[in-house]
Coordinates of C-alpha atoms in Angstrom, one line a residue:
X72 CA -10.5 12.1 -15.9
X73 CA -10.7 15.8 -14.7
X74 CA -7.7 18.8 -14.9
X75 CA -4.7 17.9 -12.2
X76 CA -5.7 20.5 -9.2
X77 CA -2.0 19.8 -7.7
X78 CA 1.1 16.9 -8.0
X79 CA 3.4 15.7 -6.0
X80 CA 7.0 14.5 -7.1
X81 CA 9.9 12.6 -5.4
X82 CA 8.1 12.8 -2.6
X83 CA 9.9 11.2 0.4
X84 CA 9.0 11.1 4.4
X85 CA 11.2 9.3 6.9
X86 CA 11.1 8.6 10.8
X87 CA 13.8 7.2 12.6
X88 CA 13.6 4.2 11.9
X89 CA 10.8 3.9 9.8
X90 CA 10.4 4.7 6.4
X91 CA 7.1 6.6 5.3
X92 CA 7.2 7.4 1.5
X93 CA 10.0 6.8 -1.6
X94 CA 10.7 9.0 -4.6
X95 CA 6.4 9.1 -4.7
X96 CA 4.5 11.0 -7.4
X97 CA 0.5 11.9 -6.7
X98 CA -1.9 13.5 -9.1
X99 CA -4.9 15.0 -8.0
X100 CA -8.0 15.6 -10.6
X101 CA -10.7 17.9 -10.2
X102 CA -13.8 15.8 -9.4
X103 CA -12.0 12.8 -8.1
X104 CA -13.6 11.3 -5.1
X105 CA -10.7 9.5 -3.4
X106 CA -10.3 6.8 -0.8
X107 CA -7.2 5.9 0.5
X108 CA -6.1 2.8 2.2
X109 CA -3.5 1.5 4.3
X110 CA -2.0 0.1 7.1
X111 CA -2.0 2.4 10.2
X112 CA 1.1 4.7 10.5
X113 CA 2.2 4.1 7.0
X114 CA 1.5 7.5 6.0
X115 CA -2.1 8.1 5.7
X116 CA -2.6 11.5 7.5
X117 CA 1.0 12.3 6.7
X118 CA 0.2 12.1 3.2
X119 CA -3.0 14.7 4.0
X120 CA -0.8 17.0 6.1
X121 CA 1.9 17.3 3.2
X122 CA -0.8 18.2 0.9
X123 CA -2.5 20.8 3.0
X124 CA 1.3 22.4 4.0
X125 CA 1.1 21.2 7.6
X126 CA 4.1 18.6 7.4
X127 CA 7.2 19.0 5.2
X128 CA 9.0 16.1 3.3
X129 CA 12.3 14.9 3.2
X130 CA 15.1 17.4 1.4
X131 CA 15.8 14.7 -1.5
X132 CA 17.6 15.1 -5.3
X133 CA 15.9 15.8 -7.4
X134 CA 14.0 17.7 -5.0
X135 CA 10.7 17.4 -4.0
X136 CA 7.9 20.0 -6.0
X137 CA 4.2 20.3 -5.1
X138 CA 3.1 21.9 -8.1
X139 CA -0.7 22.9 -7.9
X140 CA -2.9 25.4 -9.4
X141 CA -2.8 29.3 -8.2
X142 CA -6.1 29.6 -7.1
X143 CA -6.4 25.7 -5.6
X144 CA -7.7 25.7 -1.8
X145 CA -7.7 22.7 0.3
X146 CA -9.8 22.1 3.5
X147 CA -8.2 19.6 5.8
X148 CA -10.4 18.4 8.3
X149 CA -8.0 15.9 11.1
X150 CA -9.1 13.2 13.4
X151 CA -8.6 15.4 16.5
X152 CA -10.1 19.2 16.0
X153 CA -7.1 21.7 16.9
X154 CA -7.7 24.8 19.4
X155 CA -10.2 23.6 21.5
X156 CA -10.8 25.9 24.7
X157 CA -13.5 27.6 26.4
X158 CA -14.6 28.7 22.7
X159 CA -18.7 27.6 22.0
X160 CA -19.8 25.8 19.1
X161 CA -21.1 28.5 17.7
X162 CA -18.1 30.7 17.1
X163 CA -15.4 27.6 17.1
X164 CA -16.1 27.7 13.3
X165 CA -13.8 31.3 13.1
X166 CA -11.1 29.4 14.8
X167 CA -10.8 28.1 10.8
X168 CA -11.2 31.4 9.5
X169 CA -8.1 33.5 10.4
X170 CA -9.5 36.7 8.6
X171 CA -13.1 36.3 10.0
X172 CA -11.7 35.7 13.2
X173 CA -9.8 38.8 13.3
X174 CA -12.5 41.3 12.0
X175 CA -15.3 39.6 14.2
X176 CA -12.7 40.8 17.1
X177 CA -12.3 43.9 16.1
X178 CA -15.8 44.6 15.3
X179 CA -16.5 43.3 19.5
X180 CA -14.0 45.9 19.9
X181 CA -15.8 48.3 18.0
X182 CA -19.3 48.0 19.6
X183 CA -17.9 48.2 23.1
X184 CA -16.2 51.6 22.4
X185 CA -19.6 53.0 20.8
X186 CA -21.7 51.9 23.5
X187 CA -19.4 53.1 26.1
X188 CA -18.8 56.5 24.3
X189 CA -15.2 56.1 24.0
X190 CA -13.5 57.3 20.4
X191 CA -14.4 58.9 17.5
X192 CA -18.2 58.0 16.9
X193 CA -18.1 58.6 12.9
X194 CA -15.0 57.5 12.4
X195 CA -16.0 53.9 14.2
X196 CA -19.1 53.8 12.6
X197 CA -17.4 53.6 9.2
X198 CA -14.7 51.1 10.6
X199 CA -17.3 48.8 11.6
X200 CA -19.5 49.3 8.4
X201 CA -16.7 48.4 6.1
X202 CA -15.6 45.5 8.4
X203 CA -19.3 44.0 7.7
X204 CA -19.1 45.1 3.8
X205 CA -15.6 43.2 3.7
X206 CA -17.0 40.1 5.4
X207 CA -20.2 39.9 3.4
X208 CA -18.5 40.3 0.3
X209 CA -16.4 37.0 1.3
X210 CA -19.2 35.3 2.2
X211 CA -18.9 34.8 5.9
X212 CA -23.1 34.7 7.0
X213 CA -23.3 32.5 4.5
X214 CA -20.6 30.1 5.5
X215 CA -21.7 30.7 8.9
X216 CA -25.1 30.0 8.3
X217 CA -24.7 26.6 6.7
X218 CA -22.5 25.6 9.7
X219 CA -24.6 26.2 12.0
X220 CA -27.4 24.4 9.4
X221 CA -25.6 21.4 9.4
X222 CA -24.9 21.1 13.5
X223 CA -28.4 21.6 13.8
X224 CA -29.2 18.4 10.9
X225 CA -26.5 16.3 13.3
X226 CA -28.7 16.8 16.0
X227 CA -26.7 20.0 18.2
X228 CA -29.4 22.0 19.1
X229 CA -27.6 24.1 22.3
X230 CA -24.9 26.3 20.5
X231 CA -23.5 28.1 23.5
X232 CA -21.5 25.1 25.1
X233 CA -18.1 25.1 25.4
X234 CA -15.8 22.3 22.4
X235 CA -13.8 21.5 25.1
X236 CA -16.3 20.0 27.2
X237 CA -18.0 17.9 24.3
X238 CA -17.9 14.1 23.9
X239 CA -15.8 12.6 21.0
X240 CA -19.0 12.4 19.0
X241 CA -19.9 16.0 19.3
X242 CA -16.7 16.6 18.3
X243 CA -17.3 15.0 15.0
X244 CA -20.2 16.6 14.5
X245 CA -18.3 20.1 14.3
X246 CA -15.7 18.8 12.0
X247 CA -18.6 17.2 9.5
X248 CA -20.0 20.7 9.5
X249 CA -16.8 22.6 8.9
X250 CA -15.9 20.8 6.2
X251 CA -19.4 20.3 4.5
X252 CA -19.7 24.1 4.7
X253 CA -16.6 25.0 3.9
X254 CA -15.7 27.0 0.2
X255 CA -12.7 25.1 -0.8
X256 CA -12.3 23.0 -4.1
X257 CA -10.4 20.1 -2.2
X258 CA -11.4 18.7 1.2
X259 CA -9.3 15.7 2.5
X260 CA -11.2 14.2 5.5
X261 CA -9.4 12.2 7.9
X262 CA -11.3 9.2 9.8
X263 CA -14.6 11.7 9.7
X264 CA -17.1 8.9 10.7
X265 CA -15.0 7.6 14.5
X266 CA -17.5 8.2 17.4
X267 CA -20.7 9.2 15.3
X268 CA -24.0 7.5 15.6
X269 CA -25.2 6.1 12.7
X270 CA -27.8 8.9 11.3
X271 CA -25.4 11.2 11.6
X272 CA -22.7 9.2 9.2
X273 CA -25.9 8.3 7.1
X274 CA -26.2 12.3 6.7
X275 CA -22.8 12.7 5.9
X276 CA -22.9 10.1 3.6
X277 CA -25.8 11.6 1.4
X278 CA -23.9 15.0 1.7
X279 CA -20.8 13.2 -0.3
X280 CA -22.9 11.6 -2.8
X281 CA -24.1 14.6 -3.3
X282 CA -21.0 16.7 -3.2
X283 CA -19.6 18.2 -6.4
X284 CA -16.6 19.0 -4.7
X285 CA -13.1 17.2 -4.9
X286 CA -12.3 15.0 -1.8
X287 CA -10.0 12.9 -0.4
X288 CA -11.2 10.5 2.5
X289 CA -9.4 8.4 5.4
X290 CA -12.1 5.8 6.1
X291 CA -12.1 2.7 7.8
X292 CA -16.3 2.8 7.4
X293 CA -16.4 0.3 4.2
X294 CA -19.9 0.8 3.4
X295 CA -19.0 4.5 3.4
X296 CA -16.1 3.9 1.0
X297 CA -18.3 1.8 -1.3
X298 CA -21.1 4.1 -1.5
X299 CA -19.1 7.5 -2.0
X300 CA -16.0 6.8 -3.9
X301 CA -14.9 6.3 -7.7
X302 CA -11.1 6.1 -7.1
X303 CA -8.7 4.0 -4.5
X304 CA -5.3 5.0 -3.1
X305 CA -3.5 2.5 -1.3
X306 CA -0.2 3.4 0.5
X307 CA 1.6 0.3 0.3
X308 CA 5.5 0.1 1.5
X309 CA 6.2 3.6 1.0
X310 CA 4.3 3.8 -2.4
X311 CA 1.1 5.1 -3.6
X312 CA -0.8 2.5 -5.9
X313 CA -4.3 4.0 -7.7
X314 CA -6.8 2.3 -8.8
X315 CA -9.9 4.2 -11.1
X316 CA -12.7 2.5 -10.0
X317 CA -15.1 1.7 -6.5
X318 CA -14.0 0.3 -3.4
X319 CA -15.8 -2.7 -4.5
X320 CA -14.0 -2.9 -7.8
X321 CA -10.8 -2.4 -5.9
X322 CA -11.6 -5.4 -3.5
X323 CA -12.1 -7.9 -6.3
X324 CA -9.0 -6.6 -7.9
X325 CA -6.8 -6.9 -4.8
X326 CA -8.5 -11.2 -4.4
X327 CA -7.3 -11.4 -8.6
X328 CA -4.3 -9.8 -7.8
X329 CA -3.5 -12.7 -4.7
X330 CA -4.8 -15.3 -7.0
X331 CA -2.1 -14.1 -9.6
X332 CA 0.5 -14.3 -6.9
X333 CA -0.6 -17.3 -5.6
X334 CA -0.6 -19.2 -9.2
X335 CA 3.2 -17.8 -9.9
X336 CA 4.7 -18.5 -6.6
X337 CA 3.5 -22.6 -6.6
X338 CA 5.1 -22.1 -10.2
X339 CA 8.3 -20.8 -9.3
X340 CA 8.4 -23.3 -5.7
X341 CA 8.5 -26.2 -8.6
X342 CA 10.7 -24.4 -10.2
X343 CA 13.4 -24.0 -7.0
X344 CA 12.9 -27.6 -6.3
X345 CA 14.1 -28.7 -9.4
X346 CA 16.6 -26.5 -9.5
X347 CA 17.7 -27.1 -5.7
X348 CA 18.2 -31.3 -6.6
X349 CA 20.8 -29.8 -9.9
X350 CA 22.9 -27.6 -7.5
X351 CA 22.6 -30.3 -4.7
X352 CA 24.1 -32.5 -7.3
X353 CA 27.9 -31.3 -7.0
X354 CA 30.1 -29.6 -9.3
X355 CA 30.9 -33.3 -11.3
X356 CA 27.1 -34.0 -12.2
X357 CA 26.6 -30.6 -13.8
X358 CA 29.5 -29.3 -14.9
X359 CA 27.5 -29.5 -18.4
X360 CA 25.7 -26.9 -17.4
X361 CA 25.7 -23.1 -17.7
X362 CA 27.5 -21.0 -15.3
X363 CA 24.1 -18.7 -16.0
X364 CA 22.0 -21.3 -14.4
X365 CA 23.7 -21.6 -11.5
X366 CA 23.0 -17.3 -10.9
X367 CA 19.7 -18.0 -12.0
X368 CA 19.4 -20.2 -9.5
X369 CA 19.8 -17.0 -7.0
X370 CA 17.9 -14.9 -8.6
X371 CA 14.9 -17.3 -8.0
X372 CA 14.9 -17.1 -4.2
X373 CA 15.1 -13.6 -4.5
X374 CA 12.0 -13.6 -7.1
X375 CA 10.4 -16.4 -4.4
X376 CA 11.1 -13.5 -1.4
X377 CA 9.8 -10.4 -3.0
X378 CA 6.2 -12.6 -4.2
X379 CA 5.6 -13.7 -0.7
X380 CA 6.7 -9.8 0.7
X381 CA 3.8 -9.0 -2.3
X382 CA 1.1 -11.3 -0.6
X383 CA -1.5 -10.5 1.4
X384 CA -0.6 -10.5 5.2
X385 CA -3.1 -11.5 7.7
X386 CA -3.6 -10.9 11.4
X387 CA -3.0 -14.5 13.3
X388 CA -6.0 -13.4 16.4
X389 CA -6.9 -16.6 17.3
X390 CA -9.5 -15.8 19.6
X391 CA -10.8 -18.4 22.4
X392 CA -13.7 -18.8 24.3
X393 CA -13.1 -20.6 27.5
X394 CA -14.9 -23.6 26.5
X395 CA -17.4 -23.2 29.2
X396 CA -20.6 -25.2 28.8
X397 CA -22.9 -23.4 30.7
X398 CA -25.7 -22.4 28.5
X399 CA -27.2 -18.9 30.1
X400 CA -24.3 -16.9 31.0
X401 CA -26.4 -13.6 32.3
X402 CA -30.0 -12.9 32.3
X403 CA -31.5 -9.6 33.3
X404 CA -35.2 -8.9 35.1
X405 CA -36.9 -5.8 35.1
X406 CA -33.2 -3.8 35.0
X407 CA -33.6 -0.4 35.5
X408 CA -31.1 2.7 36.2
X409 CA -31.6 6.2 37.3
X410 CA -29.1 8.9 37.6
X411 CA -30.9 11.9 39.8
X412 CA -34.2 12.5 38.4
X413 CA -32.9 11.2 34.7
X414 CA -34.0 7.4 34.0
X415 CA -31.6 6.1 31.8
X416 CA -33.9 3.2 31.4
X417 CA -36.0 0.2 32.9
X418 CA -37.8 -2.7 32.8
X419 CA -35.0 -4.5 30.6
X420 CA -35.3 -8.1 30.2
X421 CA -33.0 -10.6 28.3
X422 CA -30.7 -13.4 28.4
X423 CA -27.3 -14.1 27.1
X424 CA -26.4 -17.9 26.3
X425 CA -23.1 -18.9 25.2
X426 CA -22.9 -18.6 21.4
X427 CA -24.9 -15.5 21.3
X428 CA -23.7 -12.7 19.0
X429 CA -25.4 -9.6 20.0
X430 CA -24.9 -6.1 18.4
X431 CA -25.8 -3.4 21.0
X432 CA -27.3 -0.4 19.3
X433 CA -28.7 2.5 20.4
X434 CA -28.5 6.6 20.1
X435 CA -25.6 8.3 22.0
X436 CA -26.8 8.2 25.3
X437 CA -29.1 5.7 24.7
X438 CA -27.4 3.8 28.2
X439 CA -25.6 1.4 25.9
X440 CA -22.2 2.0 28.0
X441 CA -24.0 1.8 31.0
X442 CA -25.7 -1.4 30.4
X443 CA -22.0 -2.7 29.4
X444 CA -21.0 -1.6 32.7
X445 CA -23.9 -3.4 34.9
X446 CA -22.7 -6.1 33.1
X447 CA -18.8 -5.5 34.3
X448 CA -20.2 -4.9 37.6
X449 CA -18.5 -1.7 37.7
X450 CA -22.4 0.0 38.0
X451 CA -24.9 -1.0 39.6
X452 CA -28.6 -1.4 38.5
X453 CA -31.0 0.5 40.9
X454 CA -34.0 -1.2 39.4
X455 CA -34.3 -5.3 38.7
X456 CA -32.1 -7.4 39.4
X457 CA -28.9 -9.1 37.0
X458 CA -28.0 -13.0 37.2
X459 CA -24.7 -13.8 36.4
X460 CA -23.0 -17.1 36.6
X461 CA -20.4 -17.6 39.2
X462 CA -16.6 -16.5 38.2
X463 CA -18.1 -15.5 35.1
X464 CA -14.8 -13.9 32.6
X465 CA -15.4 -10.8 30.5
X466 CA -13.2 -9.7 28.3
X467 CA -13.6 -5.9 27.5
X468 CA -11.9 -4.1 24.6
X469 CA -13.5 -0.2 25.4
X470 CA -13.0 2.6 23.7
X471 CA -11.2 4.2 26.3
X472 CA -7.8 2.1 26.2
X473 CA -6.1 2.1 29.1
X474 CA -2.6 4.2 27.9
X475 CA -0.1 2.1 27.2
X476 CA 3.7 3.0 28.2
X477 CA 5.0 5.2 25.5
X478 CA 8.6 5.3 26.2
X479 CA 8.7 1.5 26.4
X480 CA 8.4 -0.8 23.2
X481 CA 6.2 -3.7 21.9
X482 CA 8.8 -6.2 22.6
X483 CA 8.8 -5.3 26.6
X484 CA 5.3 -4.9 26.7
X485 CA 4.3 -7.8 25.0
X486 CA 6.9 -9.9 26.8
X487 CA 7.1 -8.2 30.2
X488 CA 10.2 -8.8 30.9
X489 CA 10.6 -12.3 28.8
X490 CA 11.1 -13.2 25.4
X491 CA 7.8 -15.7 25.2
X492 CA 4.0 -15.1 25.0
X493 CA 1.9 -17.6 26.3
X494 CA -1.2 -17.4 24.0
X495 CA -5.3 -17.4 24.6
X496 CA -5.1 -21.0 22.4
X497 CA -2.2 -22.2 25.2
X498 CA 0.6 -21.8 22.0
X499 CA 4.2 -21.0 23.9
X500 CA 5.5 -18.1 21.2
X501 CA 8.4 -15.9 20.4
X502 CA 7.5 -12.0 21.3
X503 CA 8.1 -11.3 18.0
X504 CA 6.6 -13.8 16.0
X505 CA 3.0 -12.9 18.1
X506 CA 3.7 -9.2 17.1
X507 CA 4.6 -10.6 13.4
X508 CA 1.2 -11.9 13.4
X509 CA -0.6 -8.4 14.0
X510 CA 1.4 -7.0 11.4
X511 CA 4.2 -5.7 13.3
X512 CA 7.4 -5.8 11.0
X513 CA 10.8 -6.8 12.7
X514 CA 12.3 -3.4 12.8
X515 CA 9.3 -1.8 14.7
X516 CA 8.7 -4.3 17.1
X517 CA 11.7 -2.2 19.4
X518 CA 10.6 1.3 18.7
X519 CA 9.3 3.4 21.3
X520 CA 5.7 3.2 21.7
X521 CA 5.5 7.3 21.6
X522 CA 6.9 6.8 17.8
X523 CA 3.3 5.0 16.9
X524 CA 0.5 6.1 15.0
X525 CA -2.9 5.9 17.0
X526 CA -4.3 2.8 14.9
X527 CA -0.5 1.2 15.5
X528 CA -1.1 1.7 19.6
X529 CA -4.9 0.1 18.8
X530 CA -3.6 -2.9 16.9
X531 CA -0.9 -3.8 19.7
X532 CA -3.4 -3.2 22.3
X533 CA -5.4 -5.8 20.5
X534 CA -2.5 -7.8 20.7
X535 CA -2.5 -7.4 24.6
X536 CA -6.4 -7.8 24.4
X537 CA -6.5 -11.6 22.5
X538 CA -4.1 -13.0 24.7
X539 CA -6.9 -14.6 27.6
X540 CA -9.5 -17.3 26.7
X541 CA -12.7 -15.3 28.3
X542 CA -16.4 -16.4 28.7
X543 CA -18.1 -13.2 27.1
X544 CA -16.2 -10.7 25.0
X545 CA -17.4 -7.0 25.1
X546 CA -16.1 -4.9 22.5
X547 CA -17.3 -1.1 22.2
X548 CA -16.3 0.7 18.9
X549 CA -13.8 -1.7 18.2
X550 CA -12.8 -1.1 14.6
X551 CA -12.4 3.3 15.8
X552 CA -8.6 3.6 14.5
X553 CA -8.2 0.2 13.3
X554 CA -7.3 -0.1 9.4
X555 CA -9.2 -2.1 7.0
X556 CA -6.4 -5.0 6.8
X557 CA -7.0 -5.4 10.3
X558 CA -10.8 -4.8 10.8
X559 CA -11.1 -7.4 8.0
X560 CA -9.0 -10.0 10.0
X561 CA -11.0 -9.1 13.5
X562 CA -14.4 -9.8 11.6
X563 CA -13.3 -12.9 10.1
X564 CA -12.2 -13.9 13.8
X565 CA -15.1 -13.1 15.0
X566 CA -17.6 -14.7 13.1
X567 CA -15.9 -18.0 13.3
X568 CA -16.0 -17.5 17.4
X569 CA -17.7 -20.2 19.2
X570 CA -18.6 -18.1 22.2
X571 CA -20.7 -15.5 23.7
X572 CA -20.3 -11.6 22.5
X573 CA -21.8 -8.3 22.7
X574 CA -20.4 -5.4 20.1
X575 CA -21.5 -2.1 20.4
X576 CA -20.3 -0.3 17.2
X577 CA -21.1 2.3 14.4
X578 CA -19.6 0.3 11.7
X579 CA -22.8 -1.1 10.0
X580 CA -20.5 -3.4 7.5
X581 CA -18.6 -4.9 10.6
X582 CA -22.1 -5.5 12.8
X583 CA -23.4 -7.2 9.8
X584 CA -21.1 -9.6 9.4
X585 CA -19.9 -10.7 13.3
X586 CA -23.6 -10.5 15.0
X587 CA -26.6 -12.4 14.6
X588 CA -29.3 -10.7 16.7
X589 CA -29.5 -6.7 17.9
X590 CA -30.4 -5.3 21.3
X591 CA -31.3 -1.7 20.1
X592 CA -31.7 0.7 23.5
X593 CA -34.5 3.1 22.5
X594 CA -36.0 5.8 24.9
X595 CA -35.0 4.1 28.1
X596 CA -36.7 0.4 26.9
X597 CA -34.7 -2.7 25.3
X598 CA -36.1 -4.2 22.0
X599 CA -34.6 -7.8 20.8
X600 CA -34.8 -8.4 17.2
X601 CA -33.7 -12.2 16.6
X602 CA -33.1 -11.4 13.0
X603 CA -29.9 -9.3 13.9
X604 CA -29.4 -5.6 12.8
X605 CA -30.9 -5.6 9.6
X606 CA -34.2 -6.2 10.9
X607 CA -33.8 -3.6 13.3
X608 CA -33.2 -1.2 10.6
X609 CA -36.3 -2.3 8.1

């Protein structure tokens, strides 16, 4: 174990109405390569934000102290990057760098004075050389230069556009290279890898394995977690539990763990039993016994309580197909699309049966979202034709949610206006046992919907989403802002499916395990491998 960089004590965080941390204590090592775990909204990025000053805790006794070393820098790198504008790639990387930024704008002001003759000529001279002496000495062209390196690795080669005008993956790109290039001793990345193509999180991850450097990492990317950290942080009811070891390790701890639970709850149910036929007896039959036993006998429900509140919790998706026994549901011929003088692509042939599991791969901009839209008839093809069957039912989970009503809460949107959902499996149920079984606790369930975390608003929209039996589901990045409890539930669903379904999706654990063949889009033609993604990969 390395030195502690920085701890936290009696840490504490609450909402109204929700409860984020409790009397927590953190240590941070140098060299610790950290992934932390957790249900969405239970603190996560707060955590990250505390630690990098952005967010402060509850005032508690005894009172809360962040003690960390003098010197200790951290670099925190957030889902969404902060500041965008008309600002270009290239010098978005100074909106990071407070002091850079100020002398680069001074030095702009500098070189318009000299070339339009304005001021004293010596004395700007010597303002603008020390300017460049005082950003070379802290290191500025180089940190600049390896920016730009890495955006260039990731596949950005025209620096001059504008961050506000880039696509969610772009995005990522920068915030990959800020924080790779960056000079600080801690970096805490949160969700780096959501909306990236699959070299460029295969670049990242080489850069971690690599990395000397302390980190702390939000992933919901498993292979990621298990290829690039030694040490596991799960945020679990307010607390922090560590764990030394891989992701891997942690896993097989967590299923020993439930297996320990398990074993000592079917003890203690025999236990009750028993113990519920001697109070059931009345006061005459035992009044032998021990007034002790008798508040024993409470104490056991309560032990009983706090080992199921201890288990692991599932999400109950049940999802349906319609049952329809139609073999070929849609079947493409020579499909083709052009947009202007761009072909996107053509000659596409292929047919979906029902049972098929395809995973849709493909670089950004490969045409996977338009192909997904042909097949929601919301595009047409203008080459080839596309065979569906009649009254065909998609379902679509996209990556562009529809917004859901933020001043309203779960329970109204769930039950629009009653107090029942009818299910996708037919089942009549109580709004708040269906939220209960996508891990919505009681007390949230009438929150506002604007007190949410993103991954909260993605698992009730899944909720919404798994309600309707459907012929075909579609589902494009669907694990983006999901956490690993419920990506692990969705993947179980989904490989047990009966039905037809197409994922397009960057999480290479999650398209292993729920597909069984690969359409991979590549320079405007379609390749089927039968052997799924794996084989696409070799």
């Amino acid at each position: 174990m390395g030195t502690p960089l920085c701890t936290l004590q009696n840490l504490t965080l609450t909402y109204p109405l929700k409860l984020i941390f409790k009397d927590v204590t953190f240590t941070l090592n140098e060299g610790d390569k950290i992934g932390v775990l957790g249900l969405n909204g239970h603190g996560k990025s707060s955590l990250f934000k505390i630690m990098a000053g952005l967010q402060t805790p509850d005032t508690v006794v005894p009172a809360f102290i962040y003690d960390r070393n003098k010197d200790l820098t951290i670099f925190h790198v957030p889902q969404e990057l902060p500041h965008l504008s008309a600002v270009n790639i290239e010098n978005y990387f100074y909106e990071f760098y407070p002091t850079f930024k100020k002398a680069k704008a001074r030095l702009d002001e500098i070189g318009h004075k000299l070339t339009a003759g304005e001021g004293n000529f010596e004395q700007l001279l010597g303002e603008q050389e020390r300017l460049y002496e005082v950003l070379h000495k802290e290191g500025e062209d180089r940190l600049h230069t390896q920016y730009m390196s890495y955006m260039r690795s990731f596949g950005v080669a025209d620096m001059t556009r504008s961050v506000n005008t880039l696509s969610g993956g772009e995005q990522r790109k920068i915030a990959l290279a800020l924080g790779l290039s960056c000079p600080h001793q801690v970096v805490l990345w949160d969700e780096p890898t959501n909306h990236l193509d699959l070299e460029t999180i295969k670049i990242f991850e080489e850069e971690l394995e690599n990395s000397r450097k302390t980190f702390m990492i939000i992933s919901h990317d498993r292979q990621l977690l298990t290829n690039v950290v030694d040490r596991i942080i799960h945020i679990q009811n307010g607390k922090l539990k560590s764990f030394q070891g891989t992701y891997e390790a942690y896993l097989t701890h967590l299923q020993e763990e439930q297996a320990r639970r398990e074993k000592e709850l079917d003890k203690l149910n025999n236990y009750n039993r028993r113990e519920t036929a001697w109070i059931r007896r009345g006061a005459k039959a035992r009044r032998t016994k021990s007034k002790k036993r008798i508040e024993d006998y409470g104490n056991l429900n309560a032990a009983i309580a706090n080992l199921k509140a201890q288990a692991h919790k599932s999400v109950s998706l049940n999802l349906q197909s319609s049952g329809r026994k139609s073999k070929i549901l849609v079947q493409a011929e020579n499909l083709g699309l052009r947009f202007g003088n761009r072909q996107i692509f053509s000659g596409l042939d292929f047919k979906l049966a029902k049972g098929d599991k395809i995973a849709l791969m493909g670089h950004n901009g490969a045409g996977k979202s338009s192909l997904l839209n042909i097949i929601l008839d919301q595009l047409k093809p203008t080459e080839g034709k596309l065979t569906k069957l009649d009254t065909l039912d998609v379902g679509h989970f996209s990556q562009k949610r529809e917004a859901l009503p933020l001043n309203k809460t779960p329970w109204e949107v769930m039950g629009d206006g009653t107090d029942f959902v009818i299910s996708n499996s037919g089942d009549k149920r109580h709004v708040a046992s269906y939220l209960e079984s996508f891990l919505f606790r009681t007390e949230e369930i009438k929150r506002p919907i604007h007190t949410f975390s993103g991954g909260e608003k993605n698992r009730l929209q899944l909720a919404q989403f798994m309600k309707d039996a459907r012929d075909l589901w579609i589902f494009d990045e669907p694990t983006n802002d999901l956490d690993l409890e419920t990506i692990g539930i969705l993947e179980e669903e989904l490989r047990n499916y009966q039905g037809a379904l197409i994922i397009v999706g960057h999480d290479r654990t999650f398209i292993e395990n729920t597909t069984d063949k690969c359409w991979l889009l590549h320079e405007g033609h379609l390749e089927i491998f039968e052997g799924g993604w794996g084989q696409a990969e070799m």
